[in-house]
Coordinates of C-alpha atoms and ligand atoms in Angstrom, one line a residue:
M4 CA 1.7 -3.8 23.4
T5 CA 4.4 -1.1 22.8
T6 CA 4.2 1.3 25.6
V7 CA 5.6 4.8 25.5
D8 CA 8.3 3.7 28.0
S9 CA 9.6 1.0 25.8
M10 CA 9.9 3.2 22.7
K11 CA 13.2 4.7 21.6
S12 CA 13.7 8.4 21.9
Y13 CA 13.7 8.7 18.0
A14 CA 10.3 6.9 17.6
A15 CA 7.4 9.1 16.6
S16 CA 5.2 9.7 19.7
E17 CA 2.4 11.8 20.9
A18 CA 5.0 13.9 22.7
N19 CA 6.9 14.9 19.5
S20 CA 3.8 14.8 17.2
R21 CA 2.6 17.6 15.0
G22 CA -0.9 16.5 15.9
R23 CA -4.2 16.6 14.0
R24 CA -5.5 19.3 11.6
V25 CA -8.6 19.8 13.7
E26 CA -7.9 19.6 17.5
E27 CA -9.9 17.0 19.3
P28 CA -10.2 15.9 23.0
R29 CA -7.8 13.1 23.9
P30 CA -9.2 9.6 23.8
A31 CA -9.8 8.1 27.2
H32 CA -8.5 4.6 27.0
R33 CA -6.3 4.4 23.9
G34 CA -3.4 6.4 22.4
E35 CA -3.8 8.8 19.5
Y36 CA -2.2 6.4 17.0
Q37 CA -4.5 3.6 18.1
R38 CA -7.4 5.9 17.4
D39 CA -6.0 6.5 13.9
R40 CA -5.8 2.8 13.3
D41 CA -9.4 2.3 14.5
R42 CA -10.7 5.1 12.3
I43 CA -9.0 3.5 9.3
I44 CA -10.5 0.1 10.0
H45 CA -14.0 1.6 10.3
S46 CA -13.6 3.6 7.1
T47 CA -15.7 2.8 4.0
A48 CA -12.6 2.9 1.8
F49 CA -11.0 0.1 4.0
R50 CA -13.9 -2.2 3.5
R51 CA -13.8 -1.7 -0.3
L52 CA -10.2 -3.0 -0.4
M53 CA -11.8 -6.5 0.0
Y54 CA -13.0 -6.3 -3.6
K55 CA -10.1 -4.6 -5.2
T56 CA -7.5 -6.3 -7.2
Q57 CA -3.9 -6.7 -5.9
V58 CA -2.6 -8.7 -8.9
F59 CA -5.5 -11.1 -9.6
V60 CA -9.0 -9.7 -10.2
N61 CA -11.3 -10.8 -7.4
H62 CA -13.4 -13.2 -9.4
E63 CA -10.3 -15.1 -10.7
G64 CA -10.2 -17.1 -7.5
D65 CA -11.0 -17.0 -3.8
L66 CA -7.5 -17.6 -2.5
Y67 CA -5.6 -14.8 -4.2
R68 CA -4.7 -11.7 -2.3
T69 CA -7.0 -8.8 -2.6
R70 CA -5.9 -5.2 -1.6
L71 CA -7.4 -5.9 1.9
T72 CA -5.4 -9.1 2.6
H73 CA -2.4 -7.4 1.1
S74 CA -2.8 -4.5 3.5
L75 CA -3.1 -6.9 6.4
E76 CA 0.1 -8.7 5.4
V77 CA 1.9 -5.3 5.1
S78 CA 0.7 -4.4 8.5
Q79 CA 1.9 -7.7 10.0
I80 CA 5.4 -7.2 8.6
G81 CA 5.5 -3.5 9.5
R82 CA 4.4 -4.1 13.1
S83 CA 6.9 -6.9 13.6
V84 CA 9.7 -4.6 12.5
A85 CA 8.5 -1.6 14.5
V86 CA 8.2 -3.6 17.7
A87 CA 11.7 -5.2 17.2
L88 CA 13.2 -1.7 16.8
G89 CA 11.4 -0.1 19.7
L90 CA 9.3 2.1 17.4
N91 CA 5.7 3.2 17.4
E92 CA 3.6 0.1 16.6
P93 CA 0.1 1.6 16.3
L94 CA 1.5 4.3 14.0
T95 CA 3.2 1.8 11.8
E96 CA 0.0 -0.3 11.7
S97 CA -2.1 2.7 10.8
I98 CA 0.2 3.7 7.8
C99 CA 0.3 0.1 6.6
L100 CA -3.5 -0.4 6.7
A101 CA -4.1 3.0 5.0
H102 CA -1.4 2.9 2.4
D103 CA -3.6 1.6 -0.4
L104 CA -7.0 3.2 0.5
G105 CA -6.8 5.3 -2.6
H106 CA -6.1 2.5 -5.0
T107 CA -8.3 2.2 -8.1
P108 CA -10.1 -1.0 -9.1
F109 CA -8.1 -3.4 -11.2
G110 CA -4.7 -2.7 -9.6
H111 CA -2.0 -1.0 -11.6
A112 CA -3.9 -1.2 -14.9
G113 CA -6.7 0.8 -13.3
Q114 CA -4.3 3.3 -11.8
D115 CA -2.4 3.9 -15.0
T116 CA -5.5 4.3 -17.1
L117 CA -7.1 6.7 -14.7
N118 CA -3.8 8.6 -14.7
A119 CA -3.9 8.8 -18.5
C120 CA -7.5 10.0 -18.4
M121 CA -6.5 12.7 -15.9
R122 CA -3.4 13.8 -17.9
D123 CA -4.8 17.3 -18.6
F124 CA -6.3 17.7 -15.2
G125 CA -3.3 17.1 -12.8
G126 CA -3.0 13.3 -13.2
F127 CA -4.0 10.5 -10.9
E128 CA -1.7 8.8 -8.4
H129 CA -3.0 6.2 -5.9
N130 CA -0.7 7.2 -3.2
L131 CA -1.9 10.8 -3.3
Q132 CA -5.4 9.5 -3.5
S133 CA -4.9 7.5 -0.3
L134 CA -4.1 10.8 1.5
R135 CA -7.1 12.4 -0.2
V136 CA -9.4 9.6 1.1
V137 CA -8.3 10.1 4.7
D138 CA -8.1 13.9 4.5
E139 CA -11.2 14.7 2.5
L140 CA -13.3 11.9 1.0
E141 CA -14.4 9.8 4.0
A142 CA -17.5 11.6 5.2
K143 CA -18.2 10.1 8.6
Y144 CA -17.6 12.7 11.2
A145 CA -19.7 15.8 12.1
D146 CA -16.9 18.1 12.9
F147 CA -14.5 17.6 10.0
P148 CA -14.1 16.1 6.6
G149 CA -12.0 12.9 6.3
L150 CA -10.7 11.0 9.3
N151 CA -8.6 13.9 10.8
L152 CA -5.6 11.6 11.3
M153 CA -2.4 12.5 13.1
F154 CA 0.3 14.3 11.0
E155 CA 2.7 11.3 11.2
T156 CA 0.1 8.9 9.8
R157 CA -0.7 11.3 6.9
E158 CA 3.0 11.8 6.4
G159 CA 3.5 8.1 6.1
I160 CA 0.6 7.6 3.7
L161 CA 2.1 10.1 1.3
K162 CA 5.1 8.0 0.1
H163 CA 6.1 10.2 -2.8
C164 CA 4.9 13.3 -4.4
S165 CA 5.8 15.8 -7.1
S166 CA 7.0 19.3 -6.2
R167 CA 3.9 20.8 -7.7
N168 CA 1.6 18.6 -5.5
A169 CA 3.9 19.1 -2.5
R170 CA 3.4 22.9 -2.6
R171 CA -0.4 22.4 -2.8
L172 CA -0.5 19.9 0.1
G173 CA 1.0 22.1 2.8
D174 CA 2.5 20.4 5.9
V175 CA 2.7 16.8 4.6
G176 CA 4.2 18.1 1.4
E177 CA 7.1 20.0 3.0
R178 CA 9.5 17.1 3.2
F179 CA 9.4 16.7 -0.6
L180 CA 10.5 20.3 -1.1
E181 CA 13.0 20.3 1.7
R182 CA 14.2 16.8 0.8
T183 CA 14.0 15.5 4.3
Q184 CA 13.0 12.0 5.4
P185 CA 9.8 10.9 7.1
G186 CA 9.8 9.2 10.5
L187 CA 11.1 5.6 10.8
E188 CA 7.6 4.2 11.1
A189 CA 6.7 5.6 7.6
Q190 CA 10.0 4.2 6.2
I191 CA 9.1 0.8 7.7
A192 CA 5.6 0.8 6.2
N193 CA 7.1 1.6 2.8
I194 CA 9.5 -1.3 2.7
A195 CA 7.0 -3.7 4.4
D196 CA 4.7 -3.1 1.4
A197 CA 7.4 -4.3 -1.0
I198 CA 8.3 -7.3 1.2
A199 CA 4.7 -8.3 1.4
Y200 CA 3.9 -8.2 -2.3
N201 CA 7.2 -9.8 -3.3
N202 CA 6.4 -12.8 -1.2
H203 CA 2.6 -13.1 -1.6
D204 CA 2.9 -12.6 -5.4
V205 CA 5.2 -15.6 -5.6
D206 CA 2.5 -17.6 -3.8
D207 CA -0.3 -16.3 -5.9
G208 CA 1.7 -16.6 -9.1
F209 CA 2.6 -20.2 -8.4
R210 CA -0.9 -21.1 -7.4
A211 CA -2.2 -19.6 -10.7
G212 CA 0.3 -21.7 -12.6
L213 CA 1.9 -18.5 -14.1
L214 CA 5.2 -19.1 -12.3
T215 CA 7.1 -22.4 -12.2
L216 CA 9.5 -23.8 -9.6
E217 CA 12.2 -23.8 -12.3
Q218 CA 11.8 -20.1 -12.9
L219 CA 11.6 -19.2 -9.3
R220 CA 14.8 -21.2 -8.5
E221 CA 16.7 -18.7 -10.6
Q222 CA 16.1 -16.1 -7.9
P223 CA 18.7 -16.2 -5.1
L224 CA 16.3 -15.4 -2.3
F225 CA 14.1 -18.3 -3.4
E226 CA 16.9 -20.8 -4.3
Q227 CA 18.7 -20.4 -0.9
Q228 CA 15.5 -21.4 0.9
Y229 CA 14.6 -24.0 -1.7
A230 CA 17.9 -25.8 -1.1
R231 CA 17.5 -25.8 2.7
V232 CA 13.8 -27.0 2.6
R233 CA 14.5 -29.7 0.0
G234 CA 17.5 -30.8 1.9
K235 CA 15.6 -31.3 5.1
Y236 CA 12.3 -32.5 3.6
P237 CA 13.1 -34.3 0.3
D238 CA 9.5 -35.6 -0.2
L239 CA 7.5 -32.4 0.6
E240 CA 4.7 -31.8 -1.9
D241 CA 4.9 -28.6 -3.9
R242 CA 2.3 -26.5 -2.1
R243 CA 3.8 -27.0 1.3
L244 CA 7.3 -26.6 -0.2
I245 CA 6.3 -23.2 -1.6
F246 CA 4.8 -22.1 1.7
E247 CA 7.8 -23.3 3.7
I248 CA 10.1 -21.4 1.3
I249 CA 8.0 -18.2 1.4
R250 CA 7.8 -18.0 5.2
R251 CA 11.6 -18.5 5.3
M252 CA 12.1 -15.8 2.7
I253 CA 10.0 -13.3 4.7
G254 CA 11.9 -14.3 7.8
T255 CA 15.3 -13.8 6.2
V256 CA 14.5 -10.4 4.7
V257 CA 12.7 -9.1 7.8
T258 CA 15.6 -10.2 10.1
D259 CA 18.1 -8.6 7.8
L260 CA 16.0 -5.4 7.6
I261 CA 15.8 -5.2 11.4
E262 CA 19.5 -5.8 12.0
E263 CA 20.7 -3.5 9.2
T264 CA 18.3 -0.7 10.2
D265 CA 19.4 -0.9 13.8
R266 CA 23.1 -0.7 12.6
R267 CA 22.3 2.4 10.5
I268 CA 20.4 4.1 13.3
Q269 CA 23.4 3.6 15.7
A270 CA 25.9 4.6 13.0
A271 CA 24.0 7.8 12.3
G272 CA 23.9 8.7 16.0
V273 CA 20.2 9.7 15.9
T274 CA 18.6 10.4 19.2
A275 CA 15.5 12.3 18.2
I276 CA 12.9 12.1 15.4
D277 CA 14.3 15.3 13.9
D278 CA 17.7 13.6 13.4
V279 CA 15.8 10.8 11.5
R280 CA 14.2 13.5 9.3
A281 CA 17.5 15.3 8.7
A282 CA 19.4 12.2 7.7
G283 CA 20.5 12.3 4.1
E284 CA 18.8 9.0 3.2
P285 CA 16.2 6.7 4.7
L286 CA 17.7 4.7 7.7
V287 CA 15.3 1.8 7.2
N288 CA 16.7 -0.6 4.7
M289 CA 18.1 -4.1 4.2
S290 CA 21.8 -4.8 3.9
P291 CA 23.1 -4.2 0.3
P292 CA 23.4 -7.9 -0.8
V293 CA 19.9 -8.8 0.6
Y294 CA 18.4 -5.6 -0.9
E295 CA 19.9 -6.5 -4.3
Q296 CA 18.2 -10.0 -4.1
H297 CA 14.9 -8.4 -3.0
L298 CA 15.1 -6.0 -6.1
S299 CA 16.0 -9.0 -8.3
L300 CA 12.8 -10.8 -7.2
K301 CA 10.8 -7.7 -7.8
R302 CA 12.2 -7.4 -11.4
F303 CA 11.4 -11.1 -11.9
L304 CA 7.8 -10.7 -10.8
N305 CA 7.4 -7.6 -13.0
K306 CA 8.5 -9.5 -16.0
H307 CA 7.1 -13.0 -15.5
L308 CA 3.9 -12.4 -13.4
Y309 CA 2.7 -8.8 -14.0
G310 CA 3.8 -9.0 -17.6
H311 CA 2.4 -12.5 -18.2
E312 CA 0.2 -12.8 -21.3
Q313 CA -2.7 -14.0 -19.2
K314 CA -2.4 -11.0 -17.0
L315 CA -2.1 -8.6 -19.9
E316 CA -5.4 -9.7 -21.3
M317 CA -7.1 -8.8 -18.0
T318 CA -5.1 -5.5 -18.1
R319 CA -6.5 -4.6 -21.5
R320 CA -10.0 -5.2 -20.3
A321 CA -9.6 -3.2 -17.2
Q322 CA -8.1 -0.3 -19.1
A323 CA -11.1 -0.3 -21.4
I324 CA -13.6 -0.3 -18.5
V325 CA -11.9 2.6 -16.7
A326 CA -11.4 4.7 -19.8
D327 CA -15.1 4.1 -20.8
L328 CA -16.4 5.0 -17.4
F329 CA -14.3 8.2 -17.3
K330 CA -15.5 9.3 -20.7
A331 CA -19.2 8.6 -19.9
Y332 CA -19.2 10.3 -16.5
S333 CA -17.3 13.3 -17.9
Q334 CA -19.8 13.8 -20.6
D335 CA -22.8 13.4 -18.3
V336 CA -22.0 13.8 -14.6
A337 CA -25.7 13.0 -13.8
L338 CA -24.8 9.3 -14.5
M339 CA -23.0 9.3 -11.2
P340 CA -24.7 8.9 -7.8
P341 CA -26.1 12.2 -6.4
E342 CA -23.2 12.9 -3.9
F343 CA -20.8 13.0 -6.9
A344 CA -23.2 14.3 -9.5
N345 CA -24.1 17.3 -7.3
R346 CA -20.5 18.1 -6.5
A347 CA -19.5 17.9 -10.2
A348 CA -22.5 19.8 -11.5
S349 CA -21.3 23.2 -10.4
L350 CA -17.7 22.6 -11.5
D351 CA -15.7 22.8 -14.7
G352 CA -12.4 21.5 -16.1
A353 CA -9.9 20.0 -13.6
P354 CA -12.1 20.2 -10.4
R355 CA -14.9 18.5 -12.3
A356 CA -12.6 15.7 -13.7
R357 CA -11.3 15.2 -10.1
V358 CA -14.8 14.4 -8.9
V359 CA -15.2 11.8 -11.7
A360 CA -11.7 10.3 -10.8
D361 CA -12.7 10.2 -7.1
Y362 CA -15.9 8.2 -8.0
I363 CA -14.0 5.8 -10.2
A364 CA -11.1 5.3 -7.9
G365 CA -13.5 4.4 -5.1
M366 CA -15.1 1.6 -7.1
T367 CA -14.4 -2.1 -6.4
D368 CA -13.6 -4.3 -9.3
R369 CA -17.1 -5.8 -9.5
Y370 CA -18.8 -2.5 -9.0
A371 CA -16.8 -1.0 -12.0
I372 CA -17.7 -4.1 -14.1
A373 CA -21.4 -3.7 -13.3
A374 CA -21.4 0.1 -13.9
H375 CA -19.6 -0.5 -17.2
E376 CA -22.2 -3.1 -18.3
R377 CA -25.0 -0.7 -17.4
L378 CA -23.5 2.1 -19.5
T379 CA -22.5 0.0 -22.5
G380 CA -25.3 -2.5 -22.5
Ligands
LIG417 MG1 0.6 -1.8 -1.4

């Protein structure tokens, strides 16, 4: 466990925290950021991640990542990096576990469609929605709406944000107007997300037969490890080969990330979290050559996996489901469960559309499919 004593002076900590929106008594046997993590794990939105698409829709196969297992892998990577750098592990874990709480069903197809439906009503952005879930939508505590998380956890969840939304959001929006950086733990969670999906999507894409070894070998990150593993184990069967390559790719990128970030922290001469915030750019990053390889793999997956014809077919279906649901609930809010219908009934325009978006965004894939079947027969 990371204790306060072993954390660097520039780590986010209870001592330099901006605290919770509603003041609460201190927990007896755990820290404030451990409490945040525990609240996230016990939330309804967290359990729903189990049945939400990462890349493959849940019913396509049992072994593919869901948003839940994706979030756990992000958390594993984020925690490793945070501990190695002497930063706040439970805060990093909290941000990682919560980063996708606001994601729609059907992955990016769902998000983009809901955003299009909400075009005249302020749009829809899953990142902003994750903050909305922990600030407002979870209804579990008697004394406050949402989970009343620490400022630094909320700051980390809100990865990006338009100026218009930033002004509306108050404290967590400030950094987008002032162009300052979030704490290092938030920066780690952000890049841990990308490392996690880059690697698990290679695994899932290969398992699905949508990516081939030949294609993957054009990627330097993959090819370097392929050459090493093949050289040492010439007869290894493909599944174990892929796994051995992926674990080494994660290891290479994470090691580079830790070493490069440590170098940048030292070079910037930061001693306090305010120095981190005032730095002209994020201090957490890979070295330029490794970052370029990481981006190259990301572009490759975009083209060959997310853009694969077989995926696009599911995308089109998901888009139709989300668009139909939005239209139906907007025309007749009474079709939604009472807690949403009652909220929407007294509203008009954008606030009313937001209630519909909240309801749809919270759905799991299979719930959305069933709701759609009920509406369309
Ligand atoms: Mg993610």
